[in-house]
Amino acid sequence: MAKKKDYKNDFLHQRFDATETDYDQRGYHLEVVLDVNQVRKFAQTAYDLGFYIVFVAGLHVRPNEGHDKGNSGLVVVYQFARYDQLYRIKARVSVPNTLEIPSISDIYQGADWHERETRDLYGVVFDGHPNMKPLLLSEEDPDFHPLLKEEKKLKSLDEISWPSEAPEVVKGEAEAETGR
Amino acid sequence: MLESEYQEQNRFFLNMGPQHPSTHGVLLIVLEMEGEYVLDPQPVLGFIHRMHEKMGESRPCQGFMPNTARMDYVCALPYNHGYVSLIERKAGIEVPKRAEYIRVITSELNRVASHLLWLGAYLLDLGAFTPILYGFDDREHILDILERITGSRLTYCYYRFGGVYKDVDDKFIETTRAFIKRMRKRYVIYEKLVTKNIIFIKRAENIGIVSPDMALRYGMTGPNLRGSGIAYDVRKNEPYSVYPEFDFEIPVGEQGDCLDRYMVRVQEIEQSLRIIEQALDRLPDGPVRSKVKKNIKLTSGDCNFAVEAARGELSYYLVGDGTSTPYRLKVRVPSYSNLSCLPELGRGILLPDLVSILGSFDLVIPEMDR
């Protein structure tokens, strides 16, 4: 690993909300919070910079009541990394109530299967995907999404974020849960 | 008859699998064919989908350990390794040096076993029956060595948070050294039998060329990527455990055809043996397991850990919520991304070449379906 480059500024220049993170603690270097209409631009930027796609995954949290109305509680997480040096990026985007977010499968063809899997497990529909059919789960029951959590088990995004981002109060709440 | 009508008449669909021997498991590939040429191969997954990720988030994190080995049953120990390392990173657990050395030795043994199985199975796909007998013979030695230590032959659950389940003894070291010596002699046989075999070369050379850009778009990793000339190995690129302490090389291919992928794996066996040898020489004394609380709290926040499994980069992505049960556990498996390029790679090739490509990808279906 001769050359080491920090890609934070490349993403900040494109006006993405990028924060550097502690690699030893989290296993990735950069966290990017995306808006729905930024997803494709972000993927294109990552592709132009030479990142490869690691995975696309879903996450089910309690929808925000207050300031962030109109999100469904579903979050899509993207991870990208590099072949030539150690640099991992995690990006997340909150899925709106329509459950539709733009597909990146024409930029990263590898996202095709990951997006179909996310549709299977969470019901997120990737707009512009050429073949949004069930992949892992059965075609007979396309509306069954096993990774959606029950209402009482849902936690808000703040509760499952690192303490530096979330207020301290949350910790006590989570502690009480461990009784079971 | 119009030419287009003639073409229409010659087109048909062919189901390859889910019980076809060269799909190495229950994988179905629906092929749109024209004569002997494949127009569009579409893999159909999910025949043995078990929803491991749901199991991961519905029990305390210790309970998921046996699941890890059941995703990739051919090379289970790196799956163990990734999961324990993930929890150790999340919960800040220290691991004794001796335990890390044992993890590396056993993981590399498992990698050699996986490559040997692949070697035999790939050549079986291509119609050569003998190599699988040689491969299984050698692999059997590894399974015997690992069985004595781990207690199982295939679906290991040997690593624990903070170390390994059981210490290795002198007999383990002795038999492992004997295996390395034996394996080095066997190379000569493999070389004569397979590598220089003209029939094999004709079936593998210039077939299924994966370009570096294509690899990047699909997120390919492991030997399949290294065959295309990109020296990316998680063990070097993102060093974990005690891998930085060992001297080993990353074999790469030139153009990314089936032959390159074959050569990369064969050379990797030797590199793994080198790592095992060095680790045995320098195996430190001391405990193999540190004291870990029974109830491991996973603090809130997400965390990622990647290891190099036999087929490529394996990433565990965990979201904790302060309890001992993960809120979300995503497993990124290498074969899934590797196979996803098949519709592009397999367009317009001959059916026997598709069999060669599938074999050279070293697929493990339970890993893809999870």
Coordinates of C-alpha atoms in Angstrom, one line a residue:
Chain A
M1 CA 0.0 0.0 0.0
A2 CA 2.3 2.7 -1.2
K3 CA -0.2 5.6 -1.8
K4 CA -2.9 6.4 0.6
K5 CA -5.5 8.8 -0.4
D6 CA -8.3 10.3 1.7
Y7 CA -11.4 10.5 -0.4
K8 CA -13.4 12.6 2.0
N9 CA -13.0 15.8 0.0
D10 CA -13.9 14.2 -3.2
F11 CA -17.3 13.5 -1.8
L12 CA -17.6 16.8 0.0
H13 CA -16.9 18.7 -3.2
Q14 CA -19.9 17.0 -4.7
R15 CA -22.0 18.3 -1.8
F16 CA -22.5 15.0 -0.1
D17 CA -23.0 14.9 3.7
A18 CA -19.8 12.9 4.4
T19 CA -18.3 12.4 7.9
E20 CA -15.0 10.7 8.7
T21 CA -15.3 7.9 11.1
D22 CA -13.0 5.9 13.4
Y23 CA -11.9 2.9 11.3
D24 CA -10.7 0.8 14.3
Q25 CA -14.1 1.1 16.0
R26 CA -16.4 0.8 13.0
G27 CA -14.5 -0.9 10.2
Y28 CA -15.2 1.8 7.6
H29 CA -13.7 5.2 7.0
L30 CA -16.4 7.5 5.7
E31 CA -20.1 7.7 6.4
V32 CA -22.3 9.4 3.9
V33 CA -25.9 10.3 4.6
L34 CA -27.8 10.6 1.3
D35 CA -31.0 12.2 0.2
V36 CA -33.1 10.1 -2.1
N37 CA -32.3 12.2 -5.2
Q38 CA -28.6 12.0 -4.5
V39 CA -28.3 8.2 -4.7
R40 CA -27.5 8.0 -8.4
K41 CA -25.1 10.9 -8.3
F42 CA -23.3 9.3 -5.3
A43 CA -23.0 5.9 -7.1
Q44 CA -21.7 7.6 -10.2
T45 CA -19.1 9.6 -8.1
A46 CA -18.0 6.4 -6.4
Y47 CA -17.7 4.6 -9.8
D48 CA -15.7 7.5 -11.3
L49 CA -13.3 7.4 -8.3
G50 CA -12.8 3.6 -8.8
F51 CA -14.7 2.1 -5.9
Y52 CA -16.2 -1.3 -6.2
I53 CA -19.5 -2.3 -4.7
V54 CA -19.5 -4.4 -1.5
F55 CA -23.2 -4.7 -0.8
V56 CA -26.6 -3.0 -0.7
A57 CA -28.7 -3.9 2.4
G58 CA -31.8 -2.8 4.2
L59 CA -32.5 -1.7 7.7
H60 CA -35.8 -1.3 9.5
V61 CA -36.1 1.4 12.1
R62 CA -38.9 3.3 13.8
P63 CA -40.0 6.1 11.5
N64 CA -39.4 9.6 12.8
E65 CA -42.5 11.3 14.0
G66 CA -41.3 14.9 14.1
H67 CA -39.0 16.8 11.8
D68 CA -38.4 14.0 9.2
K69 CA -42.0 13.2 8.3
G70 CA -42.6 11.2 5.2
N71 CA -40.1 8.5 5.7
S72 CA -41.1 4.9 5.9
G73 CA -38.7 3.7 8.5
L74 CA -36.7 1.8 6.0
V75 CA -33.1 2.6 5.4
V76 CA -30.9 1.3 2.6
V77 CA -27.3 0.9 3.4
Y78 CA -24.6 0.9 0.6
Q79 CA -21.0 -0.1 1.1
F80 CA -18.2 0.6 -1.3
A81 CA -14.5 -0.1 -1.0
R82 CA -11.3 0.0 -3.1
Y83 CA -9.1 -2.6 -4.6
D84 CA -5.9 -0.5 -4.4
Q85 CA -6.0 0.8 -0.8
L86 CA -7.8 0.3 2.4
Y87 CA -10.8 2.7 2.2
R88 CA -14.4 1.8 2.9
I89 CA -17.5 4.0 2.6
K90 CA -20.8 3.4 4.1
A91 CA -23.7 5.4 2.7
R92 CA -27.3 5.3 3.9
V93 CA -30.5 6.7 2.6
S94 CA -33.9 6.9 4.2
V95 CA -36.6 5.4 2.0
P96 CA -39.6 7.7 1.5
N97 CA -43.2 6.6 2.2
T98 CA -43.6 5.6 -1.5
L99 CA -41.0 2.8 -0.7
E100 CA -39.3 3.8 -3.9
I101 CA -35.7 4.8 -4.3
P102 CA -33.6 5.0 -7.5
S103 CA -31.8 1.9 -8.7
I104 CA -28.0 2.1 -9.2
S105 CA -28.0 -1.2 -11.1
D106 CA -27.1 0.5 -14.4
I107 CA -24.0 2.1 -12.8
Y108 CA -22.9 -0.8 -10.7
Q109 CA -24.4 -3.9 -12.4
G110 CA -23.5 -5.8 -9.3
A111 CA -26.1 -3.9 -7.4
D112 CA -28.8 -5.7 -9.4
W113 CA -29.0 -8.8 -7.2
H114 CA -28.4 -6.9 -4.0
E115 CA -31.4 -4.6 -4.8
R116 CA -33.6 -7.5 -5.7
E117 CA -32.6 -9.1 -2.4
T118 CA -33.4 -5.9 -0.5
R119 CA -36.8 -5.9 -2.2
D120 CA -37.4 -9.5 -1.1
L121 CA -36.4 -8.9 2.5
Y122 CA -37.8 -5.4 3.1
G123 CA -40.1 -4.4 0.2
V124 CA -38.1 -1.5 -1.0
V125 CA -38.8 -0.9 -4.7
F126 CA -35.8 0.2 -6.7
D127 CA -37.0 2.6 -9.4
G128 CA -35.5 1.9 -12.8
H129 CA -34.4 -1.6 -12.0
P130 CA -34.9 -3.8 -15.1
N131 CA -36.0 -6.9 -13.3
M132 CA -37.6 -6.3 -9.9
K133 CA -38.7 -9.9 -9.4
P134 CA -38.1 -12.0 -6.2
L135 CA -34.6 -13.4 -6.2
L136 CA -34.0 -15.3 -3.0
L137 CA -37.6 -15.7 -1.9
S138 CA -40.5 -17.4 -3.6
E139 CA -42.2 -15.8 -6.6
E140 CA -45.6 -16.9 -5.4
D141 CA -45.5 -14.6 -2.4
P142 CA -43.8 -11.4 -3.4
D143 CA -45.4 -9.4 -0.5
F144 CA -43.8 -11.4 2.3
H145 CA -40.8 -9.5 3.7
P146 CA -39.2 -11.4 6.5
L147 CA -36.8 -8.8 7.8
L148 CA -39.4 -6.2 8.6
K149 CA -39.6 -6.0 12.4
E150 CA -42.6 -6.0 14.7
E151 CA -43.8 -2.6 15.8
K152 CA -42.7 -3.1 19.4
K153 CA -39.2 -4.2 18.5
L154 CA -38.5 -1.2 16.3
K155 CA -35.9 1.3 17.5
S156 CA -35.3 4.7 16.1
L157 CA -32.2 5.5 14.0
D158 CA -30.8 7.5 16.9
E159 CA -30.9 4.5 19.3
I160 CA -28.9 2.3 17.0
S161 CA -26.4 5.0 16.0
W162 CA -23.0 5.6 17.7
P163 CA -23.3 7.5 20.9
S164 CA -21.5 10.5 19.5
E165 CA -24.4 11.1 17.1
A166 CA -27.2 10.2 19.5
P167 CA -28.0 11.9 22.8
E168 CA -26.9 10.2 26.1
V169 CA -30.4 9.5 27.3
V170 CA -30.8 6.7 24.8
K171 CA -28.2 4.6 26.4
G172 CA -30.2 4.1 29.6
E173 CA -33.2 3.0 27.6
A174 CA -31.3 0.4 25.7
E175 CA -29.8 -0.9 28.9
A176 CA -33.2 -1.7 30.3
E177 CA -34.0 -3.8 27.3
T178 CA -31.3 -6.4 28.0
G179 CA -33.4 -8.1 30.7
R180 CA -34.8 -10.7 28.4
Chain B
M1 CA -38.7 -19.0 -44.9
L2 CA -37.5 -15.7 -43.5
E3 CA -34.2 -15.6 -41.7
S4 CA -35.9 -14.2 -38.6
E5 CA -38.4 -17.0 -38.5
Y6 CA -35.6 -19.5 -38.9
Q7 CA -33.8 -18.0 -35.9
E8 CA -37.0 -18.0 -33.9
Q9 CA -37.4 -21.7 -34.6
N10 CA -33.9 -22.4 -33.4
R11 CA -34.3 -20.6 -30.1
F12 CA -35.2 -22.6 -27.0
F13 CA -34.9 -22.5 -23.3
L14 CA -32.8 -25.0 -21.3
N15 CA -32.9 -25.4 -17.6
M16 CA -29.4 -26.1 -16.2
G17 CA -30.0 -27.3 -12.7
P18 CA -31.1 -27.3 -10.0
Q19 CA -29.8 -30.9 -9.9
H20 CA -27.2 -30.5 -12.5
P21 CA -23.8 -31.8 -11.3
S22 CA -21.8 -28.8 -12.7
T23 CA -23.8 -26.2 -10.8
H24 CA -22.3 -27.6 -7.6
G25 CA -25.4 -27.5 -5.6
V26 CA -29.0 -26.5 -6.0
L27 CA -28.5 -23.6 -8.5
L28 CA -30.8 -23.2 -11.5
I29 CA -29.6 -21.4 -14.6
V30 CA -32.2 -20.7 -17.2
L31 CA -30.5 -20.6 -20.5
E32 CA -31.9 -19.0 -23.6
M33 CA -30.2 -21.0 -26.3
E34 CA -29.7 -20.8 -30.0
G35 CA -28.3 -24.1 -31.2
E36 CA -25.3 -24.6 -29.0
Y37 CA -24.8 -21.0 -28.2
V38 CA -26.0 -19.4 -25.0
L39 CA -27.9 -16.1 -25.6
D40 CA -28.9 -15.2 -22.1
P41 CA -28.0 -17.2 -18.9
Q42 CA -30.1 -16.1 -15.9
P43 CA -29.3 -17.7 -12.6
V44 CA -32.2 -18.5 -10.3
L45 CA -31.3 -18.5 -6.6
G46 CA -33.0 -19.2 -3.4
F47 CA -33.5 -23.0 -3.5
I48 CA -31.8 -23.4 -0.1
H49 CA -32.5 -20.0 1.4
R50 CA -32.6 -20.2 5.2
M51 CA -32.7 -16.6 6.2
H52 CA -29.5 -16.6 8.3
E53 CA -29.7 -12.9 8.7
K54 CA -33.1 -13.2 10.4
M55 CA -31.6 -15.8 12.7
G56 CA -28.7 -13.5 13.4
E57 CA -31.0 -10.8 14.7
S58 CA -33.3 -13.0 16.8
R59 CA -30.9 -14.5 19.2
P60 CA -27.9 -13.4 21.4
C61 CA -24.8 -13.0 19.4
Q62 CA -23.2 -16.2 20.7
G63 CA -26.1 -18.2 19.3
F64 CA -25.2 -17.3 15.7
M65 CA -21.8 -19.0 15.8
P66 CA -22.9 -22.3 14.4
N67 CA -24.8 -20.6 11.6
T68 CA -21.6 -19.0 10.3
A69 CA -20.2 -22.4 9.3
R70 CA -23.4 -23.4 7.6
M71 CA -23.2 -20.7 5.1
D72 CA -20.0 -21.8 3.4
Y73 CA -19.6 -25.4 4.4
V74 CA -16.5 -25.9 2.3
C75 CA -14.4 -23.2 3.9
A76 CA -16.2 -22.6 7.3
L77 CA -13.3 -21.4 9.5
P78 CA -12.9 -18.0 7.8
Y79 CA -16.6 -17.5 8.4
N80 CA -16.1 -18.3 12.0
H81 CA -13.1 -15.9 12.0
G82 CA -15.1 -13.0 10.5
Y83 CA -17.9 -13.3 12.9
V84 CA -15.8 -13.6 16.1
S85 CA -13.6 -10.7 14.9
L86 CA -16.7 -8.6 14.3
I87 CA -18.0 -9.1 17.8
E88 CA -14.6 -8.6 19.2
R89 CA -14.3 -5.3 17.4
K90 CA -17.7 -4.2 18.5
A91 CA -17.4 -5.3 22.2
G92 CA -13.7 -4.4 22.5
I93 CA -12.5 -8.0 23.4
E94 CA -8.8 -8.7 23.5
V95 CA -7.6 -11.9 22.0
P96 CA -4.4 -13.8 23.2
K97 CA -1.7 -14.0 20.6
R98 CA -1.6 -17.8 20.6
A99 CA -5.3 -17.9 19.8
E100 CA -4.8 -15.6 16.8
Y101 CA -2.0 -17.9 15.6
I102 CA -4.2 -20.9 15.9
R103 CA -7.0 -19.2 14.1
V104 CA -4.6 -18.3 11.2
I105 CA -3.2 -21.9 11.0
T106 CA -6.6 -23.5 11.0
S107 CA -8.2 -21.0 8.6
E108 CA -5.4 -21.5 6.1
L109 CA -5.7 -25.3 6.4
N110 CA -9.3 -24.9 5.7
R111 CA -8.5 -22.7 2.7
V112 CA -6.2 -25.3 1.3
A113 CA -8.9 -27.9 1.8
S114 CA -11.4 -25.7 -0.1
H115 CA -9.1 -25.1 -3.0
L116 CA -8.3 -28.8 -3.2
L117 CA -12.0 -29.6 -3.4
W118 CA -12.5 -27.0 -6.0
L119 CA -9.6 -28.3 -8.1
G120 CA -11.1 -31.8 -8.2
A121 CA -14.7 -30.6 -8.8
Y122 CA -13.7 -28.2 -11.5
L123 CA -11.8 -30.8 -13.5
L124 CA -14.7 -33.2 -12.9
D125 CA -16.9 -30.6 -14.7
L126 CA -14.4 -30.6 -17.6
G127 CA -14.6 -34.4 -17.8
A128 CA -11.4 -35.4 -16.0
F129 CA -12.3 -37.9 -13.3
T130 CA -8.9 -38.6 -11.7
P131 CA -8.0 -35.2 -10.2
I132 CA -10.9 -35.3 -7.7
L133 CA -9.6 -38.6 -6.3
Y134 CA -6.2 -37.0 -5.7
G135 CA -7.8 -33.8 -4.4
F136 CA -10.0 -35.7 -1.9
D137 CA -7.1 -37.8 -0.8
D138 CA -5.1 -34.7 0.2
R139 CA -8.2 -32.9 1.6
E140 CA -8.9 -35.9 3.8
H141 CA -5.6 -35.3 5.6
I142 CA -6.7 -31.8 6.4
L143 CA -10.1 -32.9 7.6
D144 CA -8.5 -35.4 9.9
I145 CA -6.1 -32.8 11.4
L146 CA -9.0 -30.3 11.9
E147 CA -11.3 -33.0 13.3
R148 CA -9.0 -33.8 16.2
I149 CA -8.8 -30.1 17.2
T150 CA -12.2 -28.7 16.4
G151 CA -14.4 -31.8 16.8
S152 CA -16.1 -31.6 13.4
R153 CA -15.1 -32.3 9.9
L154 CA -17.1 -29.8 7.9
T155 CA -19.2 -27.3 9.8
Y156 CA -16.7 -26.0 12.3
C157 CA -17.7 -24.0 15.3
Y158 CA -14.2 -23.7 16.7
Y159 CA -13.5 -20.1 17.4
R160 CA -15.0 -18.3 20.4
F161 CA -15.2 -14.7 21.3
G162 CA -11.8 -13.9 22.8
G163 CA -10.0 -17.0 21.5
V164 CA -10.5 -20.5 20.4
Y165 CA -12.4 -23.4 22.0
K166 CA -9.4 -25.7 22.6
D167 CA -5.7 -25.4 22.5
V168 CA -3.7 -27.3 19.9
D169 CA -1.2 -30.0 21.0
D170 CA 2.1 -31.4 19.7
K171 CA 0.4 -34.0 17.6
F172 CA -1.5 -31.3 15.8
I173 CA 1.8 -29.5 15.0
E174 CA 3.4 -32.7 13.9
T175 CA 0.6 -33.8 11.6
T176 CA 0.3 -30.4 10.1
R177 CA 4.0 -30.3 9.3
A178 CA 3.8 -33.7 7.8
F179 CA 0.9 -32.6 5.7
I180 CA 2.8 -29.6 4.4
K181 CA 5.7 -31.8 3.4
R182 CA 3.3 -34.2 1.7
M183 CA 1.4 -31.5 -0.1
R184 CA 4.6 -30.0 -1.6
K185 CA 5.4 -33.4 -3.1
R186 CA 1.9 -33.7 -4.6
Y187 CA 2.3 -30.5 -6.6
V188 CA 4.5 -32.4 -9.0
I189 CA 1.7 -34.8 -9.6
Y190 CA -0.9 -32.1 -10.1
E191 CA 1.4 -30.2 -12.5
K192 CA 1.9 -33.3 -14.6
L193 CA -1.7 -34.5 -14.4
V194 CA -3.6 -31.2 -14.9
T195 CA -1.7 -28.0 -15.4
K196 CA 0.2 -29.0 -18.5
N197 CA -2.6 -31.1 -19.8
I198 CA -3.5 -29.9 -23.3
I199 CA -7.2 -30.9 -23.1
F200 CA -7.6 -28.9 -19.9
I201 CA -5.8 -25.9 -21.3
K202 CA -8.0 -25.9 -24.4
R203 CA -11.1 -25.9 -22.2
A204 CA -9.8 -23.1 -19.9
E205 CA -7.6 -20.7 -21.9
N206 CA -9.3 -17.6 -23.3
I207 CA -12.6 -18.7 -21.9
G208 CA -14.7 -16.4 -19.7
I209 CA -12.5 -13.3 -19.6
V210 CA -13.3 -11.0 -16.8
S211 CA -11.9 -7.5 -17.3
P212 CA -10.9 -5.4 -14.3
D213 CA -13.7 -2.9 -15.0
M214 CA -16.2 -5.6 -15.1
A215 CA -14.9 -7.0 -11.8
L216 CA -15.3 -3.6 -10.3
R217 CA -18.8 -3.1 -11.5
Y218 CA -19.9 -6.4 -10.0
G219 CA -17.8 -6.2 -6.9
M220 CA -15.9 -9.4 -7.6
T221 CA -13.3 -10.4 -5.0
G222 CA -11.1 -13.4 -4.2
P223 CA -9.2 -15.6 -6.7
N224 CA -11.8 -14.7 -9.4
L225 CA -10.7 -11.1 -9.2
R226 CA -7.0 -11.8 -8.8
G227 CA -7.2 -13.9 -12.0
S228 CA -7.9 -10.6 -13.7
G229 CA -4.6 -9.1 -12.5
I230 CA -5.8 -7.1 -9.5
A231 CA -3.8 -7.9 -6.4
Y232 CA -6.6 -7.4 -3.9
D233 CA -6.6 -9.7 -0.9
V234 CA -8.2 -8.7 2.3
R235 CA -5.4 -10.4 4.2
K236 CA -3.0 -7.9 2.7
N237 CA -5.2 -4.9 1.9
E238 CA -7.1 -4.8 5.2
P239 CA -4.9 -6.8 7.5
Y240 CA -6.7 -8.5 10.3
S241 CA -5.6 -11.0 13.0
V242 CA -1.9 -11.7 12.8
Y243 CA -1.6 -11.8 9.0
P244 CA 0.7 -8.8 8.8
E245 CA 3.4 -10.8 10.7
F246 CA 3.7 -13.4 7.9
D247 CA 5.5 -13.2 4.6
F248 CA 3.4 -14.3 1.7
E249 CA 2.5 -13.2 -1.8
I250 CA -0.7 -12.6 -3.6
P251 CA -0.6 -14.6 -6.9
V252 CA -2.3 -12.8 -9.8
G253 CA -3.3 -13.8 -13.3
E254 CA -2.9 -11.8 -16.5
Q255 CA -6.1 -11.7 -18.5
G256 CA -8.7 -13.1 -16.3
D257 CA -9.7 -16.3 -18.1
C258 CA -10.5 -19.6 -16.5
L259 CA -6.9 -20.7 -16.8
D260 CA -5.8 -17.7 -14.8
R261 CA -8.3 -18.3 -12.1
Y262 CA -7.1 -21.9 -12.0
M263 CA -3.4 -20.9 -11.7
V264 CA -4.2 -18.3 -9.0
R265 CA -5.9 -20.9 -6.8
V266 CA -3.1 -23.5 -7.3
Q267 CA -0.5 -20.9 -6.3
E268 CA -2.5 -19.8 -3.4
I269 CA -2.3 -23.3 -1.9
E270 CA 1.5 -22.9 -1.7
Q271 CA 1.1 -19.4 -0.2
S272 CA -1.2 -20.8 2.5
L273 CA 1.3 -23.5 3.3
R274 CA 3.9 -20.8 3.7
I275 CA 1.7 -19.0 6.2
I276 CA 1.0 -22.2 8.1
E277 CA 4.7 -23.0 8.2
Q278 CA 5.7 -19.6 9.6
A279 CA 2.9 -19.6 12.1
L280 CA 3.9 -23.1 13.4
D281 CA 7.5 -21.9 13.7
R282 CA 6.6 -18.9 15.7
L283 CA 3.6 -20.2 17.6
P284 CA 3.8 -18.4 21.0
D285 CA 2.9 -19.9 24.3
G286 CA 0.2 -18.6 26.5
P287 CA -3.6 -18.9 27.0
V288 CA -5.9 -19.5 24.0
R289 CA -8.9 -17.8 25.4
S290 CA -9.4 -14.6 27.3
K291 CA -12.1 -14.2 29.9
V292 CA -15.2 -12.8 28.3
K293 CA -18.5 -12.0 30.0
K294 CA -21.3 -14.3 29.3
N295 CA -23.7 -11.6 28.3
I296 CA -21.8 -9.6 25.6
K297 CA -23.4 -6.1 25.2
L298 CA -23.3 -4.8 21.7
T299 CA -23.2 -1.1 22.0
S300 CA -25.4 1.0 19.8
G301 CA -23.9 1.8 16.4
D302 CA -22.9 -0.1 13.3
C303 CA -19.6 -2.0 12.6
N304 CA -18.1 -3.8 9.7
F305 CA -15.6 -6.6 9.5
A306 CA -14.1 -8.1 6.4
V307 CA -12.0 -11.2 6.1
E308 CA -10.7 -13.2 3.1
A309 CA -12.6 -16.4 2.7
A310 CA -11.6 -18.9 0.1
R311 CA -13.9 -17.4 -2.5
G312 CA -13.2 -13.7 -1.7
E313 CA -14.2 -10.9 0.6
L314 CA -16.6 -11.8 3.3
S315 CA -18.1 -8.8 5.2
Y316 CA -20.2 -8.9 8.3
Y317 CA -22.1 -5.7 8.9
L318 CA -23.7 -5.4 12.3
V319 CA -25.9 -2.8 13.8
G320 CA -26.0 -2.9 17.6
D321 CA -28.6 -1.4 19.9
G322 CA -27.1 -1.9 23.3
T323 CA -28.5 -5.4 23.9
S324 CA -26.7 -8.7 23.3
T325 CA -28.8 -9.4 20.3
P326 CA -27.7 -7.7 17.0
Y327 CA -30.3 -5.3 15.7
R328 CA -29.3 -6.1 12.2
L329 CA -26.7 -8.5 10.9
K330 CA -25.9 -8.4 7.2
V331 CA -23.6 -11.0 5.7
R332 CA -21.9 -10.1 2.4
V333 CA -20.8 -13.3 0.8
P334 CA -18.3 -13.4 -2.0
S335 CA -19.9 -16.0 -4.3
Y336 CA -23.1 -13.9 -4.6
S337 CA -21.3 -11.0 -6.1
N338 CA -19.0 -13.2 -8.2
L339 CA -21.8 -15.1 -9.9
S340 CA -23.8 -11.9 -10.6
C341 CA -21.7 -11.2 -13.6
L342 CA -22.8 -14.4 -15.3
P343 CA -25.6 -12.9 -17.5
E344 CA -23.0 -10.5 -18.9
L345 CA -20.1 -12.9 -19.1
G346 CA -22.1 -15.8 -20.5
R347 CA -23.7 -14.0 -23.4
G348 CA -23.0 -15.6 -26.8
I349 CA -20.7 -18.3 -25.6
L350 CA -20.8 -22.1 -26.2
L351 CA -22.7 -24.2 -23.6
P352 CA -19.6 -26.2 -22.7
D353 CA -17.7 -23.0 -22.1
L354 CA -20.4 -21.9 -19.6
V355 CA -19.8 -25.1 -17.7
S356 CA -16.1 -24.2 -17.6
I357 CA -16.8 -20.7 -16.4
L358 CA -19.2 -21.9 -13.7
G359 CA -16.6 -24.3 -12.5
S360 CA -13.8 -21.8 -12.5
F361 CA -15.9 -19.4 -10.3
D362 CA -15.8 -21.9 -7.4
L363 CA -19.4 -21.4 -6.3
V364 CA -20.8 -22.5 -3.1
I365 CA -24.6 -22.3 -3.3
P366 CA -25.5 -22.4 0.4
E367 CA -23.3 -19.3 0.8
M368 CA -25.1 -17.4 -1.9
D369 CA -28.6 -18.4 -0.8
R370 CA -27.8 -17.9 2.9

